[in-house]
Short mmCIF file of C-alpha atoms and ligand atoms in Angstrom, two decimals:
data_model
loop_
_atom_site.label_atom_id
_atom_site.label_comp_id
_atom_site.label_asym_id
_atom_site.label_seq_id
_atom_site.Cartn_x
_atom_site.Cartn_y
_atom_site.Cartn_z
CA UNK A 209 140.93 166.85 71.12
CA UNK A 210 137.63 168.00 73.23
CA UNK A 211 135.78 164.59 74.25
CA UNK A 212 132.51 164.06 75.32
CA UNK A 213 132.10 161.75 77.71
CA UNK A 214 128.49 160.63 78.75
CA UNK A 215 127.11 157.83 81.36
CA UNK A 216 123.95 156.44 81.54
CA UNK A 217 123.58 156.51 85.14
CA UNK A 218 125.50 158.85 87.82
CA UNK A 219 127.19 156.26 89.73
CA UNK A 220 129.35 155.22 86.53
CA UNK A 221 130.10 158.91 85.79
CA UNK A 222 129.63 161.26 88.09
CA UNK A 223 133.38 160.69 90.34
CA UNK A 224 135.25 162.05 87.51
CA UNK A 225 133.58 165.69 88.51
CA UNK A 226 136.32 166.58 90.74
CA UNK A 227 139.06 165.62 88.24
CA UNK A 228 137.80 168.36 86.12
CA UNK A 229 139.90 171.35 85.91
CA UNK A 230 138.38 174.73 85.35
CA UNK A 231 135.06 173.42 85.76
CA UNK A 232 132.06 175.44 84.21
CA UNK A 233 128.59 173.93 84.59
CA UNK A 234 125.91 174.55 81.82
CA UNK A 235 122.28 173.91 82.04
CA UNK A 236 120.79 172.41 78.75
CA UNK A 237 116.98 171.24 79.08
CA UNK A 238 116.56 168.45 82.13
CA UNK A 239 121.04 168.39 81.92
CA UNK A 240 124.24 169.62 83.13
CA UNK A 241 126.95 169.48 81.00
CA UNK A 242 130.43 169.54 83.04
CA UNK A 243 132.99 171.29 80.89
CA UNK A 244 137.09 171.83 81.69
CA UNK A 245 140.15 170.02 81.48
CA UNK A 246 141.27 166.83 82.95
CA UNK A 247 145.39 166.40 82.42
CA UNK A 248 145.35 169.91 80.05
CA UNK A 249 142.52 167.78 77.66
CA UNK A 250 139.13 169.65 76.86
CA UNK A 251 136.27 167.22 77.66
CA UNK A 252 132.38 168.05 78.57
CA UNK A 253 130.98 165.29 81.02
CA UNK A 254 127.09 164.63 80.52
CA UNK A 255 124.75 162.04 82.18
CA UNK A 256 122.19 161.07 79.84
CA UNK A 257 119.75 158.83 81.21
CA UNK A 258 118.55 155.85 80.15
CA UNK A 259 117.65 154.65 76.24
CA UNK A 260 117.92 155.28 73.13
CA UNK A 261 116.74 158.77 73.09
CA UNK A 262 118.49 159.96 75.92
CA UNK A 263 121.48 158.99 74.87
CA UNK A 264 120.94 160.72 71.26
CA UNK A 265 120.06 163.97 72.69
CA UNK A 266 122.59 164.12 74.81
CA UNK A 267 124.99 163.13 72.19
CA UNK A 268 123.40 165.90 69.56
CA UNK A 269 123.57 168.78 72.34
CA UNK A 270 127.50 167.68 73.03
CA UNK A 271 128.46 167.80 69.06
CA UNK A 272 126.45 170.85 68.34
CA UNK A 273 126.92 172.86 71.67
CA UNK A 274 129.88 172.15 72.99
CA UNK A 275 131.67 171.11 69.71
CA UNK A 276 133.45 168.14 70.88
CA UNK A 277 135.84 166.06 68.57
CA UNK A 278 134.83 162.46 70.08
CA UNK A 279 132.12 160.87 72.11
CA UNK A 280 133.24 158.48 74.62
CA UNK A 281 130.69 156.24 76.66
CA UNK A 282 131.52 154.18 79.32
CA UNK A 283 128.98 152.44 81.85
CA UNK A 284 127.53 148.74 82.23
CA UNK A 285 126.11 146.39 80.25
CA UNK A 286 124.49 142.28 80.18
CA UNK A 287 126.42 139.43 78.66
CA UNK A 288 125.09 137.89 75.69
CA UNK A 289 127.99 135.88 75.11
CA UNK A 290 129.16 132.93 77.87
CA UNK A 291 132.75 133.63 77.75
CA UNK A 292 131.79 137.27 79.27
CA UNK A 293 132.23 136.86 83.19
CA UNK A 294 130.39 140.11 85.74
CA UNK A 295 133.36 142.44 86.04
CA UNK A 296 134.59 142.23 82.55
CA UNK A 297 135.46 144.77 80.30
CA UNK A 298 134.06 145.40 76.49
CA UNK A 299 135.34 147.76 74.25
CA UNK A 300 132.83 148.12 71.04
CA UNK A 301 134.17 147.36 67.59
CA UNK A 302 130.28 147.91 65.99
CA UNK A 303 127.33 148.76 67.86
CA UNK A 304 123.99 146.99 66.53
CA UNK A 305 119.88 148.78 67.43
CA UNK A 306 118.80 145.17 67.95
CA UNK A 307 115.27 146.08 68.75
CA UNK A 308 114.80 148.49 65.34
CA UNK A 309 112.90 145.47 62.82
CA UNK A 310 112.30 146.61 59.32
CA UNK A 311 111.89 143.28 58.69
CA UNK A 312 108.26 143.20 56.46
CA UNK A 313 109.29 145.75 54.30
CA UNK A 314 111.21 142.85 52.37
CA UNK A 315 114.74 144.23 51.51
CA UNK A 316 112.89 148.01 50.77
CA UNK A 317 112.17 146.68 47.64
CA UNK A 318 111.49 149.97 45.84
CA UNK A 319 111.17 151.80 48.77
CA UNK A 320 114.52 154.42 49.54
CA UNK A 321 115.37 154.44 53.48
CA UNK A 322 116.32 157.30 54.32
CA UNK A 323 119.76 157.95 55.95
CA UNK A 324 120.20 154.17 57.17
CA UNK A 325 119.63 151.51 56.08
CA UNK A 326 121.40 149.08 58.51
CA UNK A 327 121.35 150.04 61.84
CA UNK A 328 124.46 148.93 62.83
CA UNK A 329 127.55 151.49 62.83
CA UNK A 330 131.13 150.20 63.20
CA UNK A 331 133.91 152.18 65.50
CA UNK A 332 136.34 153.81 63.78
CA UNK A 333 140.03 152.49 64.29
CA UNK A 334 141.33 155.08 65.98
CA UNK A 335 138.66 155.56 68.34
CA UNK A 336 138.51 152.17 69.28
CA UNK A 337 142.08 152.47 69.74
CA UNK A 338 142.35 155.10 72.29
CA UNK A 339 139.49 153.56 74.07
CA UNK A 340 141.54 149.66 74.35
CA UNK A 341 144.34 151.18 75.16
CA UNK A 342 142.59 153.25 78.12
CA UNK A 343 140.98 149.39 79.33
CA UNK A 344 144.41 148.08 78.79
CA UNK A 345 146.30 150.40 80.96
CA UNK A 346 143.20 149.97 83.98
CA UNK A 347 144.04 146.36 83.67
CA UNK A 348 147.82 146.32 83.67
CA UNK A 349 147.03 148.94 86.84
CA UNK A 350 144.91 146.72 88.73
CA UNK A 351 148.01 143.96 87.73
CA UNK A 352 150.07 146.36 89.50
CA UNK A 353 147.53 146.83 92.91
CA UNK A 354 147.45 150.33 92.09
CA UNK A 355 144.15 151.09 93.24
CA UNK A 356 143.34 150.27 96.94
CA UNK A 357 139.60 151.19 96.75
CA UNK A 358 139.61 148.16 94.13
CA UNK A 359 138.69 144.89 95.17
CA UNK A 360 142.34 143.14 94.47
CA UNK A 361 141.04 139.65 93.03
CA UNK A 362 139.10 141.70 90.60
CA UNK A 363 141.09 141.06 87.48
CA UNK A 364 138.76 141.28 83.98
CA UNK A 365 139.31 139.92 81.05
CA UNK A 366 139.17 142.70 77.85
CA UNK A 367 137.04 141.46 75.10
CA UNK A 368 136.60 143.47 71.58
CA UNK A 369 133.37 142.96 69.73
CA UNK A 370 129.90 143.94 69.10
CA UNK A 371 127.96 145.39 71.51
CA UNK A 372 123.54 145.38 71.52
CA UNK A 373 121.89 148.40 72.12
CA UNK A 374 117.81 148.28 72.37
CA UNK A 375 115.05 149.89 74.85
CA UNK A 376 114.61 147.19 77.17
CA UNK A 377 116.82 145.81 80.00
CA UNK A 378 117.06 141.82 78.92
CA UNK A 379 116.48 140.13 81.71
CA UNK A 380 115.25 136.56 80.47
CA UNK A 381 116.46 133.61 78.26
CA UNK A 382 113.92 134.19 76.51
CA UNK A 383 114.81 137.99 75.81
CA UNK A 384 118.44 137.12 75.28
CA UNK A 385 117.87 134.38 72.91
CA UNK A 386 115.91 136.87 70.95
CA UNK A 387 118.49 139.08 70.38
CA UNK A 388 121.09 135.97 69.57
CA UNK A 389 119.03 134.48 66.70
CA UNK A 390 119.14 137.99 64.49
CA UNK A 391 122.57 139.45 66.02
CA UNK A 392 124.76 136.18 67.40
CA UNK A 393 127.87 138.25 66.97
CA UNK A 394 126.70 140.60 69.64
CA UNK A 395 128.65 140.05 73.27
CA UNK A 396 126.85 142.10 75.22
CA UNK A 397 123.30 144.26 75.58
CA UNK A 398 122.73 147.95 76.73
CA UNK A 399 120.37 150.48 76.14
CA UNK A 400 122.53 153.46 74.59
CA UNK A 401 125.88 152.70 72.86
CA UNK A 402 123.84 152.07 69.10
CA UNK A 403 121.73 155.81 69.73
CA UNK A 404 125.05 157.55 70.45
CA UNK A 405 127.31 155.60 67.13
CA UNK A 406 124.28 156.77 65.07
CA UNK A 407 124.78 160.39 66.34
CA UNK A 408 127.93 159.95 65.77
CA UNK A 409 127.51 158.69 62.45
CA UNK A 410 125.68 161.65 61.30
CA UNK A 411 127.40 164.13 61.96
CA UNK A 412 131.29 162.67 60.99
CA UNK A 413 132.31 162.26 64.81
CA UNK A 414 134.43 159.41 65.92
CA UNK A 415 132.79 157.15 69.59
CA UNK A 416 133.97 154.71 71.35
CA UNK A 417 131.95 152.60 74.12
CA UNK A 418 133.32 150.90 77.01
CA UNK A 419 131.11 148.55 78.99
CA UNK A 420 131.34 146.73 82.20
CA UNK A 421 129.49 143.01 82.39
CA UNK A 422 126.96 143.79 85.51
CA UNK A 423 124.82 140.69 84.72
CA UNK A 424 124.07 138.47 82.44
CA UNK A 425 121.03 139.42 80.90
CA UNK A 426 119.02 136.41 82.49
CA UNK A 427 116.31 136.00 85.22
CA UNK A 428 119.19 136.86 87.65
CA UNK A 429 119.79 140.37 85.90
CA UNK A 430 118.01 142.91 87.91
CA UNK A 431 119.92 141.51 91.25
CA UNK A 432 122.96 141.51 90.29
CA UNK A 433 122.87 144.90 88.08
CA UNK A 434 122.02 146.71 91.12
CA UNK A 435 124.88 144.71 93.51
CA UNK A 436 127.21 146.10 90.92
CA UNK A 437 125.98 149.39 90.37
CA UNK A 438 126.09 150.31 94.23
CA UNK A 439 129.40 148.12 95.39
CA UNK A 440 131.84 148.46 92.44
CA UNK A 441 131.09 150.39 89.27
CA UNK A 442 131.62 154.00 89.93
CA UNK A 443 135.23 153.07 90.81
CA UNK A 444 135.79 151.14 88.11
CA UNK A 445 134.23 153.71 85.34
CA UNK A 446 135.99 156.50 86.81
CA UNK A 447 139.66 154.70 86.92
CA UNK A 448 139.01 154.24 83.16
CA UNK A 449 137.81 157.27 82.19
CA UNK A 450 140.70 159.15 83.77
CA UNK A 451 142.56 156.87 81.95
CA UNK A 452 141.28 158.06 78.35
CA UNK A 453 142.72 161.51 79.34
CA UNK A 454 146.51 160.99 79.61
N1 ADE B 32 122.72 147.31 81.22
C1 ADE B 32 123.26 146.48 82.14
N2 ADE B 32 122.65 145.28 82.11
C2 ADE B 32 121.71 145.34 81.15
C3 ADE B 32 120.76 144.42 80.65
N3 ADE B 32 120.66 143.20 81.17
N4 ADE B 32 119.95 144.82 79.65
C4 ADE B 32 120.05 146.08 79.14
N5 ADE B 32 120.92 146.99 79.58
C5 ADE B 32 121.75 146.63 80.57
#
């Protein structure tokens, strides 16, 4: 199975470069995409950027380019939800655009949307699968003190549910409350995960998204996202993503 593995940012992607095996670096537009083999499995590494429209193009030039059989996204994201401590772990079971409203045109009435309807895509079974059992493994790891660049009190808690994607990083009450009155299901907010299921989506492809609590989504957000971001995330992305390879 060839994956295709995209981050957001290159701190929560870019370690896994020198796991790659027969490495061969193509140029597409503004990005590189970092094909080989980690363990004898195909996969094509891509940093996307940030939003909604990164994250689509990326995930179109990865199915149509390179061909892969599954996109896997792994990076950080703000709770929603206040059982979700910093440091814990989300796997996506649906993945919810909470900032697309189509809200005035009443139920579509006559009106025929095209493609979809609902922009809200659930993760198949299987994918979701490989990418819990990956998170499940890291934890049971970290159990184990097997990784001494790890902090070794850092011990997460998994947690399986819906994940927010919109073009904003929520950084208010206000903003998070927002999103809770339409989606309350939703654990946790990002700004990709929903673009890449849709891609996904369209063209038959199982995804999976893993995401890392950073902050939680409040007036406190930006502080702590970037505490996280430079102290402890590109060891934690990278342990799991090696992870989704064996
Ligand atoms: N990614 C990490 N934290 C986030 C937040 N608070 N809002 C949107 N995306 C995020």
């Amino acid at each position: 199975m060839k994956t295709g593995l995209i981050g957001a940012m290159r701190e929560e992607i870019q370690l896994l470069e020198h796991d790659i095996e027969n490495l061969e670096i193509h140029e597409h537009g503004v990005r590189k995409f970092y094909e080989g083999t980690i363990g004898g499995n195909e996969v094509v590494m891509c940093l996307s950027g940030w939003g909604k429209v990164a994250a689509a193009s990326t995930a179109t030039s990865l199915i149509n380019l390179f061909n892969v059989d599954q996109l896997v996204f792994i990076g950080m994201a703000g709770s929603l939800n206040l059982n979700l401590s910093i440091g814990d772990i989300v796997v996506a079971d649906q993945l919810v655009q909470h900032d697309v409203d189509l809200s005035k045109l009443d139920g579509f009435g006559t009106l025929k949307p095209p493609f979809h309807k609902k922009f809200r895509f659930q993760v198949r079974a299987g994918a979701q699968r490989r990418a819990l059992e990956a998170v499940k493994q890291f934890v049971y790891n970290l159990h184990d003190k097997k990784y001494p660049g790890i902090n070794p009190e850092y011990l997460p808690k998994i947690h399986i549910g819906g994940i927010g994607t919109g073009d904003q990083f929520i950084a208010s009450h206000k903003g998070k409350e927002r999103i809770h009155e339409h989606f309350p299901q939703l654990l946790c907010t990002e700004m990709e995960g929903g673009a890449i299921a849709q891609v996904a989506e369209d063209y038959g492809v199982p995804c999976s998204v893993i995401r890392i609590i950073s902050d939680n989504a409040d007036e406190e957000a930006h502080n702590s996202f970037e505490r996280f971001l430079f102290e402890d995330i590109s060891k934690i992305s990278v342990e799991i993503a090696r992870l989704m390879f064996v």
